[in-house]
């Protein structure tokens, strides 16, 4: 174990989107902007800022236009990746109007989850993305892809790794520079992570794949370690461990960015993130949401400083 550890890993912060989309409290745009500002100061270079989806489906993201308009005027904007989730042509048209430079398209290996989440099966969603990616490519936008329910679906149980592999291939053909594999409801385990990634990395380079673990059952760090062993380099995480998908029964927070950064940095793997400043971002957003973090590390850090 641990024979070929990388020197650096990349953290993709999804707190402002995945972290906030499932919260009861709908924050003001100003609070979200301050949260993003603080995440940038903490050293995060990829921050998923919002989603252009139906406001009645995800009310927490209903200020996506205003939020993006503010973020895109920031001094730091050209120095970071700021992907926005786009589910269809309508979302893409809004993204173009707003001057979005990077979009994230998303689907799942489970048709039942996909129907509930984006009102399309896997096959329908990929068809639906064809004109979306044509526009993204025409406008020189970067495209990131997501595949959800890779480790299990709340409605269908186990999902097909063959379907995953062909979906990654389609997303790569679309021009996605990276495809993020989601354990949407946090049911994965390290052996499953190894088995899935061994197949994925046979065909796709580790630099083109990200892992998106939710920590619902406390397995996210174990799964990240298993993925690291297999050569994974890109990890999605959410400050303070906020998050969840309203269309995935029982989905709770993403793995906390603090837990991931602490694990990597304590193993001598560079994340580029300043823990003190990250914890300050999380403390800010937790106060606004009036809630406690599920992250053991963040709790310890806030009370002891180590
Ligand atoms: P639909 O109802 O199939 O869309 O929604 P439609 O094309 O039939 O249009 C119906 C109405 O919605 C129309 O309005 C459209 O204009 C409007 P009307 O004419 O009736 O007034 N509409 C839109 N409005 C704003 N933005 C849009 C848009 N599209 C249509 N983009 C749709 C399909 C996908 C839009 C909808 O189901 C939706 O918004 N779903 C929310 C999906 C979502 O955000 N889920 C959470 C994120 S995914 C996730 O969390 C997982 C992830 O983290 C990875 C992991 O953990 O595994 C990424
Ligand atoms: Mg998620």
Coordinates of C-alpha atoms and ligand atoms in Angstrom, one line a residue:
X1 CA 0.0 0.0 0.0
X2 CA 1.0 3.6 -0.5
X3 CA 3.9 2.8 -2.9
X4 CA 3.1 5.4 -5.6
X5 CA 1.5 8.3 -3.8
X6 CA 1.1 11.5 -5.9
X7 CA 2.8 14.7 -4.8
X8 CA -0.4 16.8 -5.5
X9 CA -4.1 16.2 -5.8
X10 CA -6.8 18.5 -7.1
X11 CA -9.8 19.3 -5.0
X12 CA -13.0 20.4 -6.7
X13 CA -15.1 22.4 -4.2
X14 CA -18.8 21.8 -4.7
X15 CA -20.1 23.5 -1.6
X16 CA -21.8 26.5 -3.2
X17 CA -23.8 24.2 -5.5
X18 CA -24.1 20.6 -4.1
X19 CA -23.6 21.9 -0.5
X20 CA -26.4 24.4 -0.6
X21 CA -28.9 22.8 -3.0
X22 CA -30.4 20.6 -0.3
X23 CA -30.5 23.0 2.6
X24 CA -33.8 24.1 4.1
X25 CA -32.5 27.7 4.5
X26 CA -32.3 29.5 1.2
X27 CA -29.3 31.9 1.6
X28 CA -29.1 35.4 0.1
X29 CA -27.0 35.8 -3.0
X30 CA -24.7 38.1 -1.0
X31 CA -24.0 35.3 1.5
X32 CA -23.2 32.8 -1.2
X33 CA -20.9 35.3 -2.9
X34 CA -19.1 35.9 0.4
X35 CA -18.8 32.1 0.8
X36 CA -17.2 31.7 -2.6
X37 CA -14.9 34.7 -2.0
X38 CA -13.6 32.9 1.2
X39 CA -13.2 29.6 -0.6
X40 CA -11.0 31.4 -3.2
X41 CA -9.0 33.0 -0.4
X42 CA -8.5 29.5 1.1
X43 CA -6.8 28.4 -2.1
X44 CA -9.5 26.4 -3.9
X45 CA -9.1 26.8 -7.7
X46 CA -12.1 24.8 -8.9
X47 CA -15.4 25.9 -7.3
X48 CA -18.8 24.8 -8.6
X49 CA -20.7 28.0 -8.1
X50 CA -24.4 27.3 -9.0
X51 CA -26.8 25.5 -11.4
X52 CA -29.1 26.7 -14.1
X53 CA -32.0 24.4 -13.4
X54 CA -35.7 24.8 -12.7
X55 CA -36.2 27.1 -9.7
X56 CA -39.3 25.2 -8.6
X57 CA -37.2 22.0 -8.5
X58 CA -34.2 23.5 -6.7
X59 CA -35.3 26.8 -5.1
X60 CA -31.9 27.2 -3.4
X61 CA -30.3 27.9 -6.8
X62 CA -33.0 30.3 -8.1
X63 CA -30.6 33.2 -7.9
X64 CA -28.1 31.5 -10.3
X65 CA -28.1 34.4 -12.8
X66 CA -27.5 37.1 -10.2
X67 CA -24.9 35.0 -8.4
X68 CA -22.9 34.3 -11.5
X69 CA -23.1 37.9 -12.7
X70 CA -21.5 39.0 -9.4
X71 CA -18.8 36.2 -9.4
X72 CA -17.9 36.8 -13.0
X73 CA -16.9 40.4 -12.1
X74 CA -14.5 39.4 -9.4
X75 CA -10.8 39.9 -9.8
X76 CA -10.2 36.2 -9.2
X77 CA -12.7 35.0 -11.8
X78 CA -10.1 34.4 -14.6
X79 CA -7.8 32.5 -12.2
X80 CA -10.3 29.8 -11.1
X81 CA -12.6 27.2 -12.7
X82 CA -16.2 28.2 -11.8
X83 CA -18.4 25.5 -13.4
X84 CA -22.1 25.8 -13.4
X85 CA -24.5 22.8 -13.7
X86 CA -26.5 22.8 -16.9
X87 CA -29.2 20.1 -17.4
X88 CA -30.5 21.0 -20.9
X89 CA -30.6 23.5 -23.8
X90 CA -32.5 26.0 -21.8
X91 CA -29.9 25.9 -19.0
X92 CA -27.2 26.2 -21.6
X93 CA -28.8 29.2 -23.3
X94 CA -28.9 31.0 -19.9
X95 CA -25.2 30.0 -19.3
X96 CA -24.2 31.6 -22.6
X97 CA -26.2 34.8 -21.9
X98 CA -24.4 35.0 -18.5
X99 CA -20.9 34.5 -20.0
X100 CA -20.3 31.2 -18.2
X101 CA -16.9 29.8 -19.1
X102 CA -17.4 26.3 -17.8
X103 CA -20.5 24.1 -17.6
X104 CA -21.1 20.7 -15.9
X105 CA -23.5 18.3 -17.6
X106 CA -25.0 15.5 -15.4
X107 CA -26.6 12.2 -15.8
X108 CA -26.7 8.9 -13.9
X109 CA -26.3 5.1 -14.5
X110 CA -29.8 4.7 -13.0
X111 CA -32.8 5.5 -15.2
X112 CA -35.2 5.8 -12.2
X113 CA -32.9 8.3 -10.4
X114 CA -32.4 10.2 -13.7
X115 CA -36.1 10.4 -14.4
X116 CA -36.7 11.9 -10.9
X117 CA -33.7 14.2 -11.1
X118 CA -33.7 15.5 -14.7
X119 CA -36.8 14.0 -16.2
X120 CA -34.9 11.8 -18.7
X121 CA -33.5 8.3 -18.8
X122 CA -29.7 7.9 -19.3
X123 CA -30.1 7.4 -23.0
X124 CA -32.5 10.4 -23.3
X125 CA -30.2 12.6 -21.3
X126 CA -27.2 11.9 -23.5
X127 CA -29.3 12.7 -26.6
X128 CA -30.5 15.9 -24.9
X129 CA -26.9 16.9 -24.2
X130 CA -25.9 16.7 -27.9
X131 CA -27.1 20.2 -28.8
X132 CA -25.9 21.4 -25.4
X133 CA -22.3 20.4 -25.9
X134 CA -22.4 21.6 -29.5
X135 CA -23.2 25.0 -28.1
X136 CA -20.6 24.7 -25.4
X137 CA -17.9 23.8 -27.9
X138 CA -19.0 26.6 -30.3
X139 CA -18.6 29.1 -27.4
X140 CA -15.3 27.6 -26.3
X141 CA -16.6 26.6 -22.9
X142 CA -15.0 24.0 -20.9
X143 CA -17.3 21.0 -20.1
X144 CA -17.2 18.8 -17.1
X145 CA -19.3 15.7 -16.9
X146 CA -21.0 13.9 -13.9
X147 CA -22.3 10.4 -13.7
X148 CA -24.4 9.8 -10.6
X149 CA -25.4 6.6 -8.8
X150 CA -22.2 4.9 -9.8
X151 CA -21.9 3.1 -6.5
X152 CA -25.6 2.4 -6.0
X153 CA -29.1 4.0 -6.5
X154 CA -31.7 4.6 -3.9
X155 CA -34.4 3.2 -6.3
X156 CA -32.6 0.5 -8.3
X157 CA -29.8 -0.7 -6.0
X158 CA -26.7 -1.8 -7.8
X159 CA -26.1 -0.1 -11.2
X160 CA -24.2 -1.3 -14.2
X161 CA -20.4 -0.7 -14.6
X162 CA -20.8 -1.4 -18.3
X163 CA -23.3 1.5 -18.5
X164 CA -20.8 3.7 -16.5
X165 CA -18.0 2.9 -19.0
X166 CA -20.0 3.7 -22.0
X167 CA -21.4 6.9 -20.4
X168 CA -17.9 8.1 -19.6
X169 CA -16.9 7.3 -23.2
X170 CA -19.8 9.4 -24.6
X171 CA -19.1 12.3 -22.2
X172 CA -15.4 12.2 -23.3
X173 CA -16.5 12.2 -26.9
X174 CA -18.7 15.3 -26.1
X175 CA -15.5 17.0 -25.1
X176 CA -15.7 16.7 -21.3
X177 CA -12.2 17.4 -19.9
X178 CA -13.1 15.4 -16.8
X179 CA -15.9 13.1 -15.7
X180 CA -16.8 12.9 -12.0
X181 CA -18.1 9.6 -10.7
X182 CA -20.7 10.1 -8.0
X183 CA -21.5 8.0 -5.0
X184 CA -24.7 10.1 -4.8
X185 CA -26.1 8.4 -1.6
X186 CA -22.9 7.3 0.0
X187 CA -23.3 3.6 -0.2
X188 CA -19.9 2.7 -1.8
X189 CA -17.1 0.8 -0.1
X190 CA -13.4 0.6 -0.7
X191 CA -13.4 -2.8 -2.4
X192 CA -16.2 -1.6 -4.7
X193 CA -14.2 1.6 -5.4
X194 CA -11.2 -0.6 -6.3
X195 CA -13.3 -2.9 -8.5
X196 CA -15.0 0.0 -10.4
X197 CA -11.8 2.1 -10.8
X198 CA -9.7 -0.8 -12.0
X199 CA -12.2 -1.1 -14.9
X200 CA -12.4 2.7 -15.5
X201 CA -8.7 3.2 -15.5
X202 CA -8.2 0.4 -18.0
X203 CA -9.8 2.7 -20.6
X204 CA -9.6 6.2 -19.2
X205 CA -6.7 8.2 -17.8
X206 CA -6.8 9.0 -14.1
X207 CA -6.3 12.7 -14.9
X208 CA -9.7 12.7 -16.8
X209 CA -11.7 11.2 -13.9
X210 CA -12.8 12.7 -10.6
X211 CA -14.4 11.0 -7.6
X212 CA -17.5 12.5 -5.9
X213 CA -18.1 10.8 -2.6
X214 CA -21.0 11.6 -0.2
X215 CA -20.2 10.7 3.4
X216 CA -23.7 9.4 4.3
X217 CA -22.4 6.2 5.9
X218 CA -18.9 7.5 7.0
X219 CA -17.1 5.7 4.1
X220 CA -16.0 8.6 2.0
X221 CA -12.4 8.9 3.2
X222 CA -11.9 5.1 3.0
X223 CA -13.2 5.2 -0.5
X224 CA -11.0 8.2 -1.4
X225 CA -8.0 6.3 -0.1
X226 CA -8.9 3.2 -2.2
X227 CA -9.2 5.5 -5.2
X228 CA -5.8 7.2 -4.4
X229 CA -4.2 3.8 -4.4
X230 CA -5.6 3.1 -7.8
X231 CA -4.1 6.4 -9.1
X232 CA -7.0 8.9 -8.8
X233 CA -6.0 12.5 -8.6
X234 CA -9.2 14.6 -8.6
X235 CA -11.6 14.7 -5.7
X236 CA -14.9 16.6 -5.3
X237 CA -15.6 17.8 -1.8
X238 CA -17.8 20.3 0.0
X239 CA -16.8 22.7 2.7
X240 CA -18.1 21.7 6.1
X241 CA -19.5 18.5 4.5
X242 CA -22.7 20.2 3.4
X243 CA -24.7 18.7 0.6
X244 CA -27.1 16.2 -0.9
X245 CA -29.5 15.8 -3.8
X246 CA -33.2 16.4 -3.2
X247 CA -34.0 13.7 -5.8
X248 CA -31.9 11.0 -4.1
X249 CA -33.7 9.7 -1.0
X250 CA -31.4 9.8 2.1
X251 CA -28.6 11.6 0.4
X252 CA -26.6 13.7 2.9
X253 CA -23.5 15.7 2.7
X254 CA -20.6 15.4 0.4
X255 CA -17.3 14.4 2.0
X256 CA -16.1 17.5 3.9
X257 CA -13.3 19.4 2.1
X258 CA -11.7 19.7 5.6
X259 CA -11.6 16.0 6.0
X260 CA -10.1 15.4 2.6
X261 CA -7.5 18.2 2.8
X262 CA -6.5 17.1 6.3
X263 CA -6.1 13.5 5.2
X264 CA -4.0 14.4 2.2
X265 CA -1.9 17.1 3.8
X266 CA -1.1 14.9 6.8
X267 CA 0.1 12.2 4.4
X268 CA 2.4 14.8 2.7
X269 CA 0.2 15.2 -0.4
X270 CA -0.3 18.8 -1.5
X271 CA -3.8 20.2 -2.0
X272 CA -3.0 23.9 -2.2
X273 CA -5.6 24.6 0.4
X274 CA -5.0 26.6 3.6
X275 CA -6.9 24.8 6.4
X276 CA -7.3 27.9 8.6
X277 CA -8.9 29.9 5.8
X278 CA -11.0 26.9 4.6
X279 CA -12.3 26.5 8.2
X280 CA -13.2 30.2 8.3
X281 CA -15.2 29.8 5.1
X282 CA -17.1 26.8 6.6
X283 CA -17.7 28.6 9.9
X284 CA -19.1 31.5 7.9
X285 CA -21.6 29.3 6.0
X286 CA -22.5 27.2 9.0
X287 CA -23.4 30.3 10.9
X288 CA -25.6 31.5 8.0
X289 CA -27.3 28.1 7.9
X290 CA -27.5 27.9 11.6
X291 CA -26.2 24.3 11.6
X292 CA -23.4 22.1 12.8
X293 CA -20.9 20.4 10.6
X294 CA -20.9 16.6 10.3
X295 CA -17.1 16.8 9.7
X296 CA -15.2 15.3 12.7
X297 CA -12.0 17.0 11.6
X298 CA -13.6 20.5 11.3
X299 CA -15.2 20.1 14.7
X300 CA -11.8 19.2 16.2
X301 CA -10.0 22.0 14.3
X302 CA -12.5 24.6 15.4
X303 CA -12.2 23.7 19.0
X304 CA -8.5 22.8 19.3
X305 CA -6.8 24.5 16.3
X306 CA -5.2 21.2 15.2
Ligands
LIG1 P1 -38.5 19.4 -17.5 O1 -39.7 19.7 -16.8 O2 -38.3 18.1 -18.2 O3 -38.2 20.6 -18.6 O4 -37.3 19.7 -16.5 P2 -39.1 21.0 -19.9 O5 -38.1 21.2 -21.0 O6 -40.2 20.0 -20.1 O7 -39.7 22.4 -19.5 C1 -40.7 22.6 -18.4 C2 -40.6 24.0 -17.9 O8 -39.4 24.2 -17.2 C3 -40.7 25.1 -19.0 O9 -41.3 26.2 -18.4 C4 -39.2 25.4 -19.2 O10 -39.0 26.7 -19.7 C5 -38.6 25.3 -17.8 P3 -42.8 26.6 -18.7 O11 -42.8 26.8 -20.2 O12 -43.6 25.4 -18.3 O13 -43.0 27.9 -17.9 N1 -37.2 24.9 -17.8 C6 -36.2 25.5 -17.2 N2 -36.2 26.6 -16.4 C7 -35.0 27.0 -15.9 N3 -33.8 26.4 -16.2 C8 -33.8 25.3 -17.0 C9 -35.0 24.8 -17.5 N4 -35.4 23.8 -18.3 C10 -36.7 23.8 -18.5 N5 -32.7 24.6 -17.2 C11 -35.0 19.8 -15.8 C12 -36.0 19.2 -16.7 C13 -33.7 19.0 -15.8 C14 -34.8 21.3 -16.1 C15 -35.6 19.7 -14.3 O14 -36.0 18.4 -14.0 C16 -34.7 20.2 -13.2 O15 -34.4 21.4 -13.1 N6 -34.2 19.4 -12.3 C17 -33.3 19.7 -11.3 C18 -32.0 18.9 -11.4 C19 -31.0 19.2 -10.3 O16 -30.5 20.3 -10.2 N7 -30.7 18.2 -9.5 C20 -29.6 18.3 -8.5 C21 -28.3 18.4 -9.1 S1 -27.6 16.7 -9.6 C22 -26.8 16.1 -8.2 O17 -26.9 16.7 -7.1 C23 -25.9 15.0 -8.3 C24 -24.4 15.4 -8.3 O18 -24.0 16.1 -7.2 C25 -23.5 14.2 -8.5 C26 -23.8 13.1 -7.4 O19 -23.9 13.4 -6.2 O20 -23.9 12.0 -7.8 C27 -24.1 16.3 -9.6
LIG2 MG1 -23.5 15.2 -5.2

